[in-house]
Amino acid sequence: MFERLWSNFDLRTRPKAEGIESMTVDIPLTPDEARAGGHAQVLVPARVGCPVCQGHGGMGLHQCWECQGQGAVSAEYPVAVPYPAGLQRDYVVRVPLAHFGIHNFFLTVRFRPTAIF
């Protein structure tokens, strides 16, 4: 799955007729968290344009020190995913990842209220 995710950044390896898939993350919630509502931070691996050189790979004749001339930086970026108050059963949120340049995946987050016995 991660090969397909990273293929977004190398168009030579991305098939044209590729279907859209989902990466699913389950997040257990305590009864207090389910009652209160809130948000969870999910880290998404992505490659985005370099903030230092604006994606150019350098400045003038000098190679960018942040991206080593690549014009992009790979890292895990936090995405805040909200959930409503009063959850009593699973709650699913689908988050598109197009703003990271990822077009063949979306993030599915399933919030799962847990019961205390």
mmCIF file of C-alpha atoms in Angstrom, residues 15-115:
data_model
loop_
_atom_site.group_PDB
_atom_site.id
_atom_site.type_symbol
_atom_site.label_atom_id
_atom_site.label_comp_id
_atom_site.label_asym_id
_atom_site.label_seq_id
_atom_site.Cartn_x
_atom_site.Cartn_y
_atom_site.Cartn_z
ATOM 1 C CA PRO A 15 -0.876 3.500 -13.639
ATOM 2 C CA LYS A 16 -3.449 5.707 -15.374
ATOM 3 C CA ALA A 17 -6.421 3.435 -14.630
ATOM 4 C CA GLU A 18 -5.575 3.044 -10.957
ATOM 5 C CA GLY A 19 -8.510 2.975 -8.528
ATOM 6 C CA ILE A 20 -8.823 5.084 -5.402
ATOM 7 C CA GLU A 21 -8.094 3.275 -2.141
ATOM 8 C CA SER A 22 -8.425 4.077 1.514
ATOM 9 C CA MET A 23 -5.981 3.935 4.393
ATOM 10 C CA THR A 24 -7.999 3.112 7.514
ATOM 11 C CA VAL A 25 -7.009 4.087 11.032
ATOM 12 C CA ASP A 26 -9.011 2.923 14.077
ATOM 13 C CA ILE A 27 -8.959 5.227 17.092
ATOM 14 C CA PRO A 28 -10.401 3.904 20.363
ATOM 15 C CA LEU A 29 -12.152 6.480 22.539
ATOM 16 C CA THR A 30 -12.695 6.304 26.272
ATOM 17 C CA PRO A 31 -16.273 6.919 27.425
ATOM 18 C CA ASP A 32 -15.280 10.434 28.533
ATOM 19 C CA GLU A 33 -13.712 11.230 25.136
ATOM 20 C CA ALA A 34 -16.793 9.877 23.313
ATOM 21 C CA ARG A 35 -19.099 12.042 25.448
ATOM 22 C CA ALA A 36 -17.017 15.219 25.080
ATOM 23 C CA GLY A 37 -16.119 15.077 21.370
ATOM 24 C CA GLY A 38 -12.893 16.497 20.034
ATOM 25 C CA HIS A 39 -10.307 15.638 17.425
ATOM 26 C CA ALA A 40 -7.458 13.205 16.856
ATOM 27 C CA GLN A 41 -4.140 13.884 15.158
ATOM 28 C CA VAL A 42 -3.247 11.324 12.480
ATOM 29 C CA LEU A 43 0.208 11.359 10.866
ATOM 30 C CA VAL A 44 0.116 11.009 7.070
ATOM 31 C CA PRO A 45 3.292 10.178 5.113
ATOM 32 C CA ALA A 46 3.596 12.659 2.257
ATOM 33 C CA ARG A 47 6.015 14.488 0.015
ATOM 34 C CA VAL A 48 5.273 18.209 -0.242
ATOM 35 C CA GLY A 49 6.924 21.158 -1.932
ATOM 36 C CA CYS A 50 9.926 22.474 -0.016
ATOM 37 C CA PRO A 51 8.953 25.479 2.136
ATOM 38 C CA VAL A 52 12.464 26.971 1.921
ATOM 39 C CA CYS A 53 13.005 27.020 -1.875
ATOM 40 C CA GLN A 54 9.280 26.938 -2.808
ATOM 41 C CA GLY A 55 9.815 23.685 -4.739
ATOM 42 C CA HIS A 56 12.590 24.996 -7.011
ATOM 43 C CA GLY A 57 15.388 22.859 -5.526
ATOM 44 C CA GLY A 58 17.631 25.823 -4.999
ATOM 45 C CA MET A 59 18.057 29.554 -4.830
ATOM 46 C CA GLY A 60 20.055 31.030 -7.678
ATOM 47 C CA LEU A 61 23.140 28.876 -8.201
ATOM 48 C CA HIS A 62 22.893 27.314 -4.738
ATOM 49 C CA GLN A 63 21.218 23.998 -3.958
ATOM 50 C CA CYS A 64 18.585 24.171 -1.230
ATOM 51 C CA TRP A 65 19.868 22.851 2.103
ATOM 52 C CA GLU A 66 16.404 21.747 3.258
ATOM 53 C CA CYS A 67 15.500 19.449 0.340
ATOM 54 C CA GLN A 68 19.023 18.799 -1.024
ATOM 55 C CA GLY A 69 17.946 20.115 -4.430
ATOM 56 C CA GLN A 70 14.895 17.820 -4.744
ATOM 57 C CA GLY A 71 12.300 20.608 -4.482
ATOM 58 C CA ALA A 72 10.214 18.493 -2.091
ATOM 59 C CA VAL A 73 10.429 17.176 1.463
ATOM 60 C CA SER A 74 9.194 13.746 2.643
ATOM 61 C CA ALA A 75 7.841 13.520 6.152
ATOM 62 C CA GLU A 76 4.815 12.599 8.223
ATOM 63 C CA TYR A 77 2.362 15.458 8.483
ATOM 64 C CA PRO A 78 -0.351 15.760 11.156
ATOM 65 C CA VAL A 79 -3.985 15.890 10.083
ATOM 66 C CA ALA A 80 -6.560 16.879 12.714
ATOM 67 C CA VAL A 81 -9.702 14.748 12.342
ATOM 68 C CA PRO A 82 -12.733 15.917 14.373
ATOM 69 C CA TYR A 83 -15.421 13.762 15.936
ATOM 70 C CA PRO A 84 -18.711 14.943 17.506
ATOM 71 C CA ALA A 85 -19.740 14.768 21.148
ATOM 72 C CA GLY A 86 -22.044 12.011 22.360
ATOM 73 C CA LEU A 87 -20.709 9.080 20.322
ATOM 74 C CA GLN A 88 -22.272 5.770 21.277
ATOM 75 C CA ARG A 89 -21.192 3.705 18.270
ATOM 76 C CA ASP A 90 -18.467 3.792 15.637
ATOM 77 C CA TYR A 91 -18.098 7.060 13.744
ATOM 78 C CA VAL A 92 -16.288 7.167 10.381
ATOM 79 C CA VAL A 93 -14.649 10.209 8.764
ATOM 80 C CA ARG A 94 -13.132 10.187 5.271
ATOM 81 C CA VAL A 95 -10.431 12.747 4.630
ATOM 82 C CA PRO A 96 -9.172 13.488 1.095
ATOM 83 C CA LEU A 97 -5.380 13.819 0.841
ATOM 84 C CA ALA A 98 -5.227 15.876 -2.378
ATOM 85 C CA HIS A 99 -3.666 18.866 -0.576
ATOM 86 C CA PHE A 100 -0.628 16.608 0.013
ATOM 87 C CA GLY A 101 -0.517 15.698 -3.693
ATOM 88 C CA ILE A 102 -2.016 12.260 -2.953
ATOM 89 C CA HIS A 103 -4.848 11.573 -5.383
ATOM 90 C CA ASN A 104 -5.243 7.775 -5.286
ATOM 91 C CA PHE A 105 -5.830 7.482 -1.512
ATOM 92 C CA PHE A 106 -8.026 8.992 1.105
ATOM 93 C CA LEU A 107 -7.738 8.586 4.846
ATOM 94 C CA THR A 108 -10.561 6.796 6.662
ATOM 95 C CA VAL A 109 -10.608 7.312 10.423
ATOM 96 C CA ARG A 110 -12.925 5.132 12.489
ATOM 97 C CA PHE A 111 -13.545 6.385 16.019
ATOM 98 C CA ARG A 112 -14.545 3.485 18.280
ATOM 99 C CA PRO A 113 -16.081 4.256 21.674
ATOM 100 C CA THR A 114 -14.974 1.635 24.199
ATOM 101 C CA ALA A 115 -17.033 0.310 27.057
#
